[in-house]
């Protein structure tokens, strides 16, 4: 007889894409994984991998509503799908970008939670509106099951005021919510927990620095399992230089560009967000793979971009070790952190004084998989932990929905 599998759905709804995954309720297995791309644009596609079968279609997807319909059609597809009825979905976990100072952890979604998310739109005008659309569509589609929101910001809500208040007039914080929030929190939470498991030590004993090095970059200081400082601040902008974002700059530069070069605020924003970082310095690409290849072939600007990137990461490692009064574990994650031995090597070079020493062979072998890459017996553990935000969201969803007692 056909046994109804219980699954949990995770949804990451952006302005032009929806990514979704179906997990078993113990969150040990991904049953299906799919994406609707270019919503409301020409050339929309729907693609899915379910139970080992790939399925892809190009078709018009003018709105998020239609994107959800397409995803449901794919999930229920008699030949390529993963489930037979929507009733098999026990709970839904939503990635939510900005929880402001209102959400300290993942939460069950109620009408009141939706109202609060609306209130936070000014803090994340690009991200929260599509998240809200996703929540509305999914709640209409699956009204009888618990929905959970997991916020990118909430893990960093444990920062002390000395880390999150900006040295501006205090009223800007009180009246306008201007403060450091931090992002990539779900990733930082997942990899710092996983690193503790890999080391066989309780997270409550560890001082960990997380290097989330992807197109976006977050450095985080995690003490006793809680974030105590992080490099991204109010917007998704500060900290280490990123693929196309400058990261930390002197704010005086903005006035120089405005007054002396006559650039408009929009043009300055565009330069700092979209034309800077690895792309701006290398003049070639925002992709570290391309930059490494060109640097090996002798391109000096690509070499400089790589060195600047690693140098900025290294400075944060030192700063956060100082902030925590030590460091037990250094964790690399996201596209560059997981896949670039060269970048990891540049970051760790010269950090022996913090007990950070790489095992070169282990570092070289660690590409896209979990590994301990520090020298055996080294004082500080160095690890590669591929991030898995969806799994973290699914685990939270299971917990808050009261399902999957053996989730792991
Ligand atoms: P996002 O922040 O968009 O989620 P990712 O975590 O997927 O980004 O990281 C994307 C970046 O990872 C790419 O821009 C690329 O620079 C880098 N990357 C991926 N694979 C490699 C690799 N093998 N070597 C070096 N860099 C890599």
CSV table of C-alpha atoms and ligand atoms in Angstrom, one decimal:
chain,number,residue,atom,x,y,z
A,1,UNK,CA,0.0,0.0,0.0
A,2,UNK,CA,1.2,3.5,-0.7
A,3,UNK,CA,2.5,5.0,2.5
A,4,UNK,CA,1.9,8.8,2.8
A,5,UNK,CA,5.4,10.3,3.3
A,6,UNK,CA,5.4,13.3,5.6
A,7,UNK,CA,7.5,16.1,4.3
A,8,UNK,CA,8.4,19.6,5.2
A,9,UNK,CA,8.7,22.3,2.5
A,10,UNK,CA,11.2,25.2,2.7
A,11,UNK,CA,10.7,28.3,0.6
A,12,UNK,CA,13.2,31.0,-0.3
A,13,UNK,CA,11.2,33.7,-2.2
A,14,UNK,CA,13.2,36.5,-3.8
A,15,UNK,CA,12.1,39.2,-6.2
A,16,UNK,CA,12.6,37.1,-9.3
A,17,UNK,CA,13.2,33.6,-8.0
A,18,UNK,CA,11.6,31.1,-5.7
A,19,UNK,CA,13.8,28.2,-4.5
A,20,UNK,CA,12.2,25.3,-2.6
A,21,UNK,CA,13.1,22.1,-1.0
A,22,UNK,CA,11.2,19.2,0.4
A,23,UNK,CA,12.8,17.4,3.4
A,24,UNK,CA,11.7,14.2,5.2
A,25,UNK,CA,10.4,15.1,8.7
A,26,UNK,CA,13.6,13.9,10.4
A,27,UNK,CA,15.4,16.5,8.1
A,28,UNK,CA,17.9,13.8,7.1
A,29,UNK,CA,16.9,13.6,3.4
A,30,UNK,CA,16.1,16.0,0.7
A,31,UNK,CA,13.2,14.6,-1.3
A,32,UNK,CA,13.0,17.3,-3.9
A,33,UNK,CA,14.7,20.6,-4.7
A,34,UNK,CA,13.5,23.1,-7.3
A,35,UNK,CA,13.7,26.7,-8.5
A,36,UNK,CA,11.5,29.0,-10.5
A,37,UNK,CA,13.7,31.7,-12.1
A,38,UNK,CA,13.1,35.0,-13.9
A,39,UNK,CA,9.6,35.5,-12.5
A,40,UNK,CA,8.0,38.4,-14.3
A,41,UNK,CA,10.8,38.5,-16.9
A,42,UNK,CA,11.3,37.0,-20.3
A,43,UNK,CA,12.8,33.5,-20.4
A,44,UNK,CA,11.3,32.1,-17.1
A,45,UNK,CA,12.2,28.6,-16.2
A,46,UNK,CA,11.0,26.0,-13.7
A,47,UNK,CA,13.5,23.3,-12.7
A,48,UNK,CA,13.3,20.5,-10.2
A,49,UNK,CA,15.2,17.4,-9.1
A,50,UNK,CA,13.0,15.0,-7.2
A,51,UNK,CA,13.9,11.5,-6.1
A,52,UNK,CA,16.9,11.5,-8.6
A,53,UNK,CA,14.8,12.7,-11.6
A,54,UNK,CA,15.5,16.0,-13.3
A,55,UNK,CA,12.7,18.1,-14.8
A,56,UNK,CA,13.0,21.4,-16.5
A,57,UNK,CA,10.6,23.6,-18.4
A,58,UNK,CA,10.7,27.1,-20.0
A,59,UNK,CA,7.4,28.7,-19.7
A,60,UNK,CA,6.0,32.2,-19.0
A,61,UNK,CA,5.8,32.9,-15.2
A,62,UNK,CA,4.4,36.4,-15.0
A,63,UNK,CA,3.8,36.6,-11.3
A,64,UNK,CA,4.8,35.0,-8.0
A,65,UNK,CA,1.3,33.5,-7.8
A,66,UNK,CA,2.0,31.7,-11.0
A,67,UNK,CA,5.4,30.7,-9.8
A,68,UNK,CA,3.8,29.0,-6.8
A,69,UNK,CA,1.3,27.2,-9.1
A,70,UNK,CA,4.2,26.0,-11.3
A,71,UNK,CA,6.1,24.7,-8.2
A,72,UNK,CA,3.1,22.9,-7.0
A,73,UNK,CA,2.5,21.4,-10.4
A,74,UNK,CA,6.1,20.2,-10.5
A,75,UNK,CA,6.0,18.7,-6.9
A,76,UNK,CA,2.7,16.8,-7.8
A,77,UNK,CA,3.8,15.8,-11.3
A,78,UNK,CA,2.8,12.1,-11.7
A,79,UNK,CA,6.1,11.2,-13.4
A,80,UNK,CA,8.7,13.7,-12.2
A,81,UNK,CA,7.2,14.8,-8.9
A,82,UNK,CA,7.9,14.0,-5.3
A,83,UNK,CA,4.5,13.8,-3.6
A,84,UNK,CA,0.9,12.8,-4.5
A,85,UNK,CA,-1.1,15.4,-2.6
A,86,UNK,CA,-0.3,18.7,-0.9
A,87,UNK,CA,-1.7,17.2,2.3
A,88,UNK,CA,1.6,15.3,2.6
A,89,UNK,CA,3.3,18.6,3.5
A,90,UNK,CA,3.3,18.8,7.3
A,91,UNK,CA,4.9,22.2,7.7
A,92,UNK,CA,6.4,25.1,5.7
A,93,UNK,CA,9.6,27.0,6.6
A,94,UNK,CA,10.2,30.4,5.0
A,95,UNK,CA,13.5,32.2,4.7
A,96,UNK,CA,12.9,35.7,5.8
A,97,UNK,CA,15.7,38.2,5.4
A,98,UNK,CA,15.1,41.0,7.9
A,99,UNK,CA,13.6,40.4,11.3
A,100,UNK,CA,14.9,43.8,12.6
A,101,UNK,CA,15.0,44.0,16.4
A,102,UNK,CA,11.6,42.3,16.6
A,103,UNK,CA,12.6,38.7,16.0
A,104,UNK,CA,15.3,37.0,18.1
A,105,UNK,CA,14.7,33.6,16.7
A,106,UNK,CA,12.7,31.7,14.1
A,107,UNK,CA,9.0,32.0,14.8
A,108,UNK,CA,5.6,30.5,13.9
A,109,UNK,CA,3.9,32.8,11.4
A,110,UNK,CA,0.7,34.3,12.6
A,111,UNK,CA,-1.2,37.4,11.2
A,112,UNK,CA,0.6,39.4,13.8
A,113,UNK,CA,4.0,38.2,12.6
A,114,UNK,CA,3.0,39.2,9.0
A,115,UNK,CA,2.1,42.7,10.3
A,116,UNK,CA,5.5,43.0,12.0
A,117,UNK,CA,7.3,41.9,8.8
A,118,UNK,CA,5.4,44.6,7.0
A,119,UNK,CA,6.6,47.1,9.5
A,120,UNK,CA,10.2,46.1,8.8
A,121,UNK,CA,9.9,46.6,5.0
A,122,UNK,CA,11.8,50.0,5.2
A,123,UNK,CA,14.8,48.2,6.7
A,124,UNK,CA,15.0,45.7,3.8
A,125,UNK,CA,13.0,47.2,0.9
A,126,UNK,CA,14.5,44.8,-1.7
A,127,UNK,CA,14.1,41.6,0.4
A,128,UNK,CA,11.2,41.7,2.8
A,129,UNK,CA,8.5,42.4,0.2
A,130,UNK,CA,9.1,39.2,-1.9
A,131,UNK,CA,9.5,37.2,1.4
A,132,UNK,CA,6.0,38.5,2.4
A,133,UNK,CA,4.6,37.6,-1.0
A,134,UNK,CA,6.0,34.1,-0.6
A,135,UNK,CA,4.5,33.8,2.9
A,136,UNK,CA,1.1,35.0,1.7
A,137,UNK,CA,1.0,32.7,-1.3
A,138,UNK,CA,2.1,29.6,0.7
A,139,UNK,CA,-0.3,30.2,3.5
A,140,UNK,CA,-3.2,30.5,1.0
A,141,UNK,CA,-2.0,27.3,-0.6
A,142,UNK,CA,-1.4,25.4,2.6
A,143,UNK,CA,-3.7,27.0,5.2
A,144,UNK,CA,-3.9,24.0,7.5
A,145,UNK,CA,-0.3,23.6,8.4
A,146,UNK,CA,2.2,25.5,10.6
A,147,UNK,CA,4.4,28.1,8.7
A,148,UNK,CA,7.7,29.2,10.2
A,149,UNK,CA,9.9,32.2,9.4
A,150,UNK,CA,13.6,31.9,9.9
A,151,UNK,CA,15.4,35.3,9.7
A,152,UNK,CA,18.8,36.0,8.3
A,153,UNK,CA,19.2,38.6,11.1
A,154,UNK,CA,18.0,36.8,14.2
A,155,UNK,CA,21.1,34.8,15.1
A,156,UNK,CA,22.9,38.2,15.5
A,157,UNK,CA,20.4,39.6,17.9
A,158,UNK,CA,22.5,38.3,20.7
A,159,UNK,CA,25.2,40.9,20.0
A,160,UNK,CA,25.8,43.2,23.0
A,161,UNK,CA,24.9,46.9,22.5
A,162,UNK,CA,28.6,47.9,22.3
A,163,UNK,CA,28.7,45.8,19.1
A,164,UNK,CA,25.5,46.8,17.5
A,165,UNK,CA,25.0,50.5,18.4
A,166,UNK,CA,26.6,52.9,15.8
A,167,UNK,CA,28.6,55.9,17.1
A,168,UNK,CA,25.9,58.3,15.7
A,169,UNK,CA,23.6,60.4,17.8
A,170,UNK,CA,21.8,57.9,20.0
A,171,UNK,CA,18.4,59.1,18.8
A,172,UNK,CA,19.0,57.6,15.3
A,173,UNK,CA,19.0,54.2,17.0
A,174,UNK,CA,16.1,54.9,19.3
A,175,UNK,CA,13.8,56.6,16.7
A,176,UNK,CA,14.9,55.1,13.4
A,177,UNK,CA,16.2,51.6,14.2
A,178,UNK,CA,19.6,52.6,12.9
A,179,UNK,CA,22.0,49.9,14.3
A,180,UNK,CA,24.0,46.9,13.2
A,181,UNK,CA,21.8,43.9,12.4
A,182,UNK,CA,24.0,41.5,10.5
A,183,UNK,CA,23.0,39.0,7.9
A,184,UNK,CA,23.8,35.4,6.8
A,185,UNK,CA,22.7,34.5,10.4
A,186,UNK,CA,21.1,31.1,9.4
A,187,UNK,CA,24.3,30.1,7.7
A,188,UNK,CA,26.5,31.2,10.6
A,189,UNK,CA,24.2,29.3,13.1
A,190,UNK,CA,24.3,26.2,11.0
A,191,UNK,CA,28.1,26.0,10.4
A,192,UNK,CA,29.1,27.0,13.9
A,193,UNK,CA,26.8,24.3,15.3
A,194,UNK,CA,28.1,21.7,12.8
A,195,UNK,CA,31.7,22.7,13.5
A,196,UNK,CA,31.2,22.0,17.2
A,197,UNK,CA,29.7,18.6,16.3
A,198,UNK,CA,32.6,17.8,14.0
A,199,UNK,CA,35.0,18.6,16.8
A,200,UNK,CA,33.0,16.6,19.3
A,201,UNK,CA,32.8,19.6,21.7
A,202,UNK,CA,29.8,21.4,23.1
A,203,UNK,CA,29.2,24.7,21.3
A,204,UNK,CA,28.9,26.3,24.7
A,205,UNK,CA,32.6,25.8,25.2
A,206,UNK,CA,33.8,27.3,21.9
A,207,UNK,CA,34.9,30.7,20.6
A,208,UNK,CA,34.4,30.4,16.9
A,209,UNK,CA,35.1,32.8,14.0
A,210,UNK,CA,32.9,32.1,11.0
A,211,UNK,CA,34.1,33.2,7.6
A,212,UNK,CA,31.0,33.1,5.3
A,213,UNK,CA,32.8,33.9,2.0
A,214,UNK,CA,30.4,33.8,-1.0
A,215,UNK,CA,29.3,36.5,-3.3
A,216,UNK,CA,28.2,38.2,-0.1
A,217,UNK,CA,30.6,38.0,2.8
A,218,UNK,CA,29.9,37.8,6.5
A,219,UNK,CA,32.4,37.4,9.3
A,220,UNK,CA,30.9,36.5,12.7
A,221,UNK,CA,32.3,36.0,16.2
A,222,UNK,CA,30.3,33.2,17.9
A,223,UNK,CA,31.0,32.7,21.6
A,224,UNK,CA,29.2,29.8,23.4
A,225,UNK,CA,27.0,29.3,20.4
A,226,UNK,CA,25.8,32.9,20.3
A,227,UNK,CA,26.8,35.6,17.8
A,228,UNK,CA,28.6,38.5,19.6
A,229,UNK,CA,29.7,40.5,16.6
A,230,UNK,CA,29.4,40.5,12.9
A,231,UNK,CA,30.8,42.4,9.9
A,232,UNK,CA,27.7,43.3,7.9
A,233,UNK,CA,25.8,46.2,9.6
A,234,UNK,CA,22.7,48.1,8.7
A,235,UNK,CA,22.5,47.3,5.0
A,236,UNK,CA,24.1,44.3,3.3
A,237,UNK,CA,27.2,46.2,2.7
A,238,UNK,CA,29.9,46.6,5.3
A,239,UNK,CA,32.8,44.4,6.3
A,240,UNK,CA,35.0,42.5,3.9
A,241,UNK,CA,34.9,43.4,0.2
A,242,UNK,CA,32.5,41.2,-1.6
A,243,UNK,CA,31.9,40.1,-5.2
A,244,UNK,CA,30.7,43.5,-6.3
A,245,UNK,CA,30.3,45.4,-3.0
A,246,UNK,CA,33.1,47.5,-1.6
A,247,UNK,CA,32.7,46.5,2.1
A,248,UNK,CA,34.3,48.8,4.6
A,249,UNK,CA,35.1,52.2,3.3
A,250,UNK,CA,35.6,55.6,4.8
A,251,UNK,CA,32.1,57.3,4.7
A,252,UNK,CA,33.9,60.5,3.8
A,253,UNK,CA,34.5,59.0,0.4
A,254,UNK,CA,30.8,59.1,-0.4
A,255,UNK,CA,30.8,62.9,0.1
A,256,UNK,CA,33.9,63.2,-2.1
A,257,UNK,CA,32.2,61.3,-4.9
A,258,UNK,CA,29.1,63.4,-4.5
A,259,UNK,CA,30.6,66.9,-4.2
A,260,UNK,CA,33.9,66.6,-6.1
A,261,UNK,CA,32.9,64.2,-8.9
A,262,UNK,CA,29.3,65.3,-9.1
A,263,UNK,CA,27.9,61.8,-8.8
A,264,UNK,CA,24.2,61.4,-7.8
A,265,UNK,CA,23.4,59.3,-4.7
A,266,UNK,CA,22.0,56.6,-7.0
A,267,UNK,CA,25.2,56.5,-9.1
A,268,UNK,CA,27.3,56.3,-5.9
A,269,UNK,CA,25.1,53.5,-4.5
A,270,UNK,CA,25.4,51.6,-7.8
A,271,UNK,CA,29.2,51.9,-7.8
A,272,UNK,CA,29.5,50.8,-4.2
A,273,UNK,CA,27.1,47.9,-4.5
A,274,UNK,CA,27.5,46.7,-8.1
A,275,UNK,CA,30.9,47.8,-9.5
A,276,UNK,CA,33.2,47.5,-6.5
A,277,UNK,CA,34.7,44.6,-4.5
A,278,UNK,CA,36.5,41.8,-6.4
A,279,UNK,CA,35.0,43.0,-9.7
A,280,UNK,CA,36.0,46.6,-9.2
A,281,UNK,CA,39.6,45.8,-8.2
A,282,UNK,CA,40.3,43.0,-10.7
A,283,UNK,CA,38.4,44.8,-13.5
A,284,UNK,CA,37.6,41.3,-14.8
A,285,UNK,CA,35.0,39.4,-12.7
A,286,UNK,CA,33.3,39.0,-9.4
A,287,UNK,CA,33.9,35.3,-9.5
A,288,UNK,CA,36.9,34.2,-7.4
A,289,UNK,CA,37.5,31.2,-9.8
A,290,UNK,CA,38.2,33.6,-12.7
A,291,UNK,CA,40.3,35.8,-10.5
A,292,UNK,CA,42.4,33.0,-9.2
A,293,UNK,CA,43.0,31.7,-12.7
A,294,UNK,CA,44.0,35.1,-14.1
A,295,UNK,CA,46.2,35.7,-11.1
A,296,UNK,CA,48.0,32.4,-11.7
A,297,UNK,CA,48.5,33.6,-15.3
A,298,UNK,CA,50.2,36.8,-14.0
A,299,UNK,CA,47.4,39.3,-13.9
A,300,UNK,CA,48.5,41.7,-11.2
A,301,UNK,CA,45.1,43.3,-10.5
A,302,UNK,CA,43.6,39.9,-10.0
A,303,UNK,CA,46.4,39.0,-7.6
A,304,UNK,CA,45.8,42.3,-5.8
A,305,UNK,CA,42.0,41.5,-5.5
A,306,UNK,CA,42.8,38.1,-4.0
A,307,UNK,CA,45.3,39.5,-1.6
A,308,UNK,CA,43.0,42.4,-0.5
A,309,UNK,CA,40.1,40.0,0.0
A,310,UNK,CA,42.2,37.6,2.2
A,311,UNK,CA,43.8,40.5,4.1
A,312,UNK,CA,40.4,41.9,5.0
A,313,UNK,CA,39.2,38.5,6.2
A,314,UNK,CA,42.4,38.0,8.2
A,315,UNK,CA,41.9,41.4,9.9
A,316,UNK,CA,38.4,40.3,11.0
A,317,UNK,CA,39.8,37.0,12.3
A,318,UNK,CA,42.2,39.0,14.5
A,319,UNK,CA,39.6,41.5,15.6
A,320,UNK,CA,37.1,38.8,16.6
A,321,UNK,CA,39.7,36.7,18.4
A,322,UNK,CA,40.4,39.9,20.4
A,323,UNK,CA,36.6,40.6,20.9
A,324,UNK,CA,36.1,37.1,22.3
A,325,UNK,CA,39.4,36.9,24.3
A,326,UNK,CA,40.6,34.0,22.1
A,327,UNK,CA,39.7,31.6,19.3
A,328,UNK,CA,39.1,27.8,19.4
A,329,UNK,CA,37.8,27.3,15.9
A,330,UNK,CA,38.0,29.0,12.5
A,331,UNK,CA,35.2,27.9,10.1
A,332,UNK,CA,35.2,28.5,6.3
A,333,UNK,CA,31.9,28.3,4.4
A,334,UNK,CA,30.0,29.5,1.3
A,335,UNK,CA,31.3,29.4,-2.3
A,336,UNK,CA,34.8,30.8,-1.7
A,337,UNK,CA,35.2,29.4,1.8
A,338,UNK,CA,34.2,25.9,0.8
A,339,UNK,CA,36.0,25.7,-2.5
A,340,UNK,CA,39.1,27.9,-2.5
A,341,UNK,CA,42.2,26.4,-0.8
A,342,UNK,CA,44.2,29.3,-2.1
A,343,UNK,CA,42.0,31.9,-0.4
A,344,UNK,CA,41.9,29.9,2.8
A,345,UNK,CA,45.7,29.6,2.6
A,346,UNK,CA,46.2,33.4,2.2
A,347,UNK,CA,43.8,34.1,5.1
A,348,UNK,CA,45.6,31.7,7.5
A,349,UNK,CA,49.1,32.6,6.5
A,350,UNK,CA,50.8,34.4,9.5
A,351,UNK,CA,48.1,33.6,12.0
A,352,UNK,CA,50.2,31.1,13.9
A,353,UNK,CA,50.3,33.5,16.8
A,354,UNK,CA,46.6,32.7,17.2
A,355,UNK,CA,47.2,29.0,17.0
A,356,UNK,CA,45.9,28.9,13.4
A,357,UNK,CA,48.0,26.6,11.2
A,358,UNK,CA,46.8,24.8,8.1
A,359,UNK,CA,47.5,21.3,7.1
A,360,UNK,CA,48.4,22.1,3.5
A,361,UNK,CA,47.4,18.7,2.1
A,362,UNK,CA,44.0,18.7,4.0
A,363,UNK,CA,43.4,22.2,2.9
A,364,UNK,CA,44.1,21.4,-0.7
A,365,UNK,CA,41.7,18.4,-0.7
A,366,UNK,CA,38.8,20.2,1.0
A,367,UNK,CA,36.6,21.3,-1.8
A,368,UNK,CA,32.8,21.5,-1.2
A,369,UNK,CA,32.8,19.0,1.7
A,370,UNK,CA,33.2,19.0,5.4
A,371,UNK,CA,36.8,18.7,6.5
A,372,UNK,CA,39.2,19.6,9.3
A,373,UNK,CA,42.0,21.4,7.7
A,374,UNK,CA,44.1,22.6,10.6
A,375,UNK,CA,47.4,21.0,11.5
A,376,UNK,CA,46.8,18.0,13.8
A,377,UNK,CA,47.5,19.1,17.3
A,378,UNK,CA,47.1,22.8,16.4
A,379,UNK,CA,45.8,25.0,19.2
A,380,UNK,CA,42.9,26.4,17.0
A,381,UNK,CA,40.8,24.0,14.9
A,382,UNK,CA,40.3,25.1,11.3
A,383,UNK,CA,37.4,23.6,9.4
A,384,UNK,CA,35.5,23.7,6.2
A,385,UNK,CA,31.7,23.3,6.7
A,386,UNK,CA,29.5,23.6,3.6
A,387,UNK,CA,26.6,25.8,4.6
A,388,UNK,CA,23.0,24.5,4.4
A,389,UNK,CA,20.5,27.3,5.2
A,390,UNK,CA,17.6,25.2,4.0
A,391,UNK,CA,18.4,22.4,6.4
A,392,UNK,CA,18.7,24.8,9.3
A,393,UNK,CA,15.3,26.3,8.3
A,394,UNK,CA,13.8,22.8,8.1
A,395,UNK,CA,15.1,21.9,11.5
A,396,UNK,CA,13.6,25.1,13.0
A,397,UNK,CA,10.3,24.4,11.3
A,398,UNK,CA,10.2,20.9,12.6
A,399,UNK,CA,10.9,22.0,16.1
A,400,UNK,CA,8.4,24.8,16.1
A,401,UNK,CA,5.8,22.7,14.4
A,402,UNK,CA,6.3,20.1,17.1
A,403,UNK,CA,7.2,17.4,14.5
A,404,UNK,CA,10.2,15.1,13.8
A,405,UNK,CA,11.3,14.3,17.3
A,406,UNK,CA,14.5,12.6,15.9
A,407,UNK,CA,15.4,15.5,13.6
A,408,UNK,CA,19.1,15.8,13.0
B,1,LIG,P1,26.0,33.7,-2.8
B,1,LIG,O1,26.5,34.6,-1.8
B,1,LIG,O2,25.5,34.3,-4.0
B,1,LIG,O3,25.2,32.6,-2.2
B,1,LIG,P2,28.0,31.5,-3.1
B,1,LIG,O4,28.1,31.2,-1.6
B,1,LIG,O5,27.4,30.6,-4.0
B,1,LIG,O6,27.3,33.0,-3.3
B,1,LIG,O7,29.5,31.9,-3.6
B,1,LIG,C1,29.6,32.3,-4.9
B,1,LIG,C2,31.1,32.5,-5.1
B,1,LIG,O8,31.9,31.4,-4.7
B,1,LIG,C3,31.4,32.7,-6.6
B,1,LIG,O9,31.3,34.0,-7.0
B,1,LIG,C4,32.8,32.3,-6.7
B,1,LIG,O10,33.6,33.4,-6.6
B,1,LIG,C5,33.1,31.4,-5.5
B,1,LIG,N1,33.5,30.0,-5.9
B,1,LIG,C6,32.7,29.0,-6.2
B,1,LIG,N2,33.4,27.9,-6.5
B,1,LIG,C7,34.7,28.3,-6.4
B,1,LIG,C8,36.0,27.6,-6.5
B,1,LIG,N3,36.1,26.4,-6.9
B,1,LIG,N4,37.1,28.3,-6.3
B,1,LIG,C9,37.1,29.6,-5.9
B,1,LIG,N5,35.9,30.3,-5.8
B,1,LIG,C10,34.8,29.6,-6.0
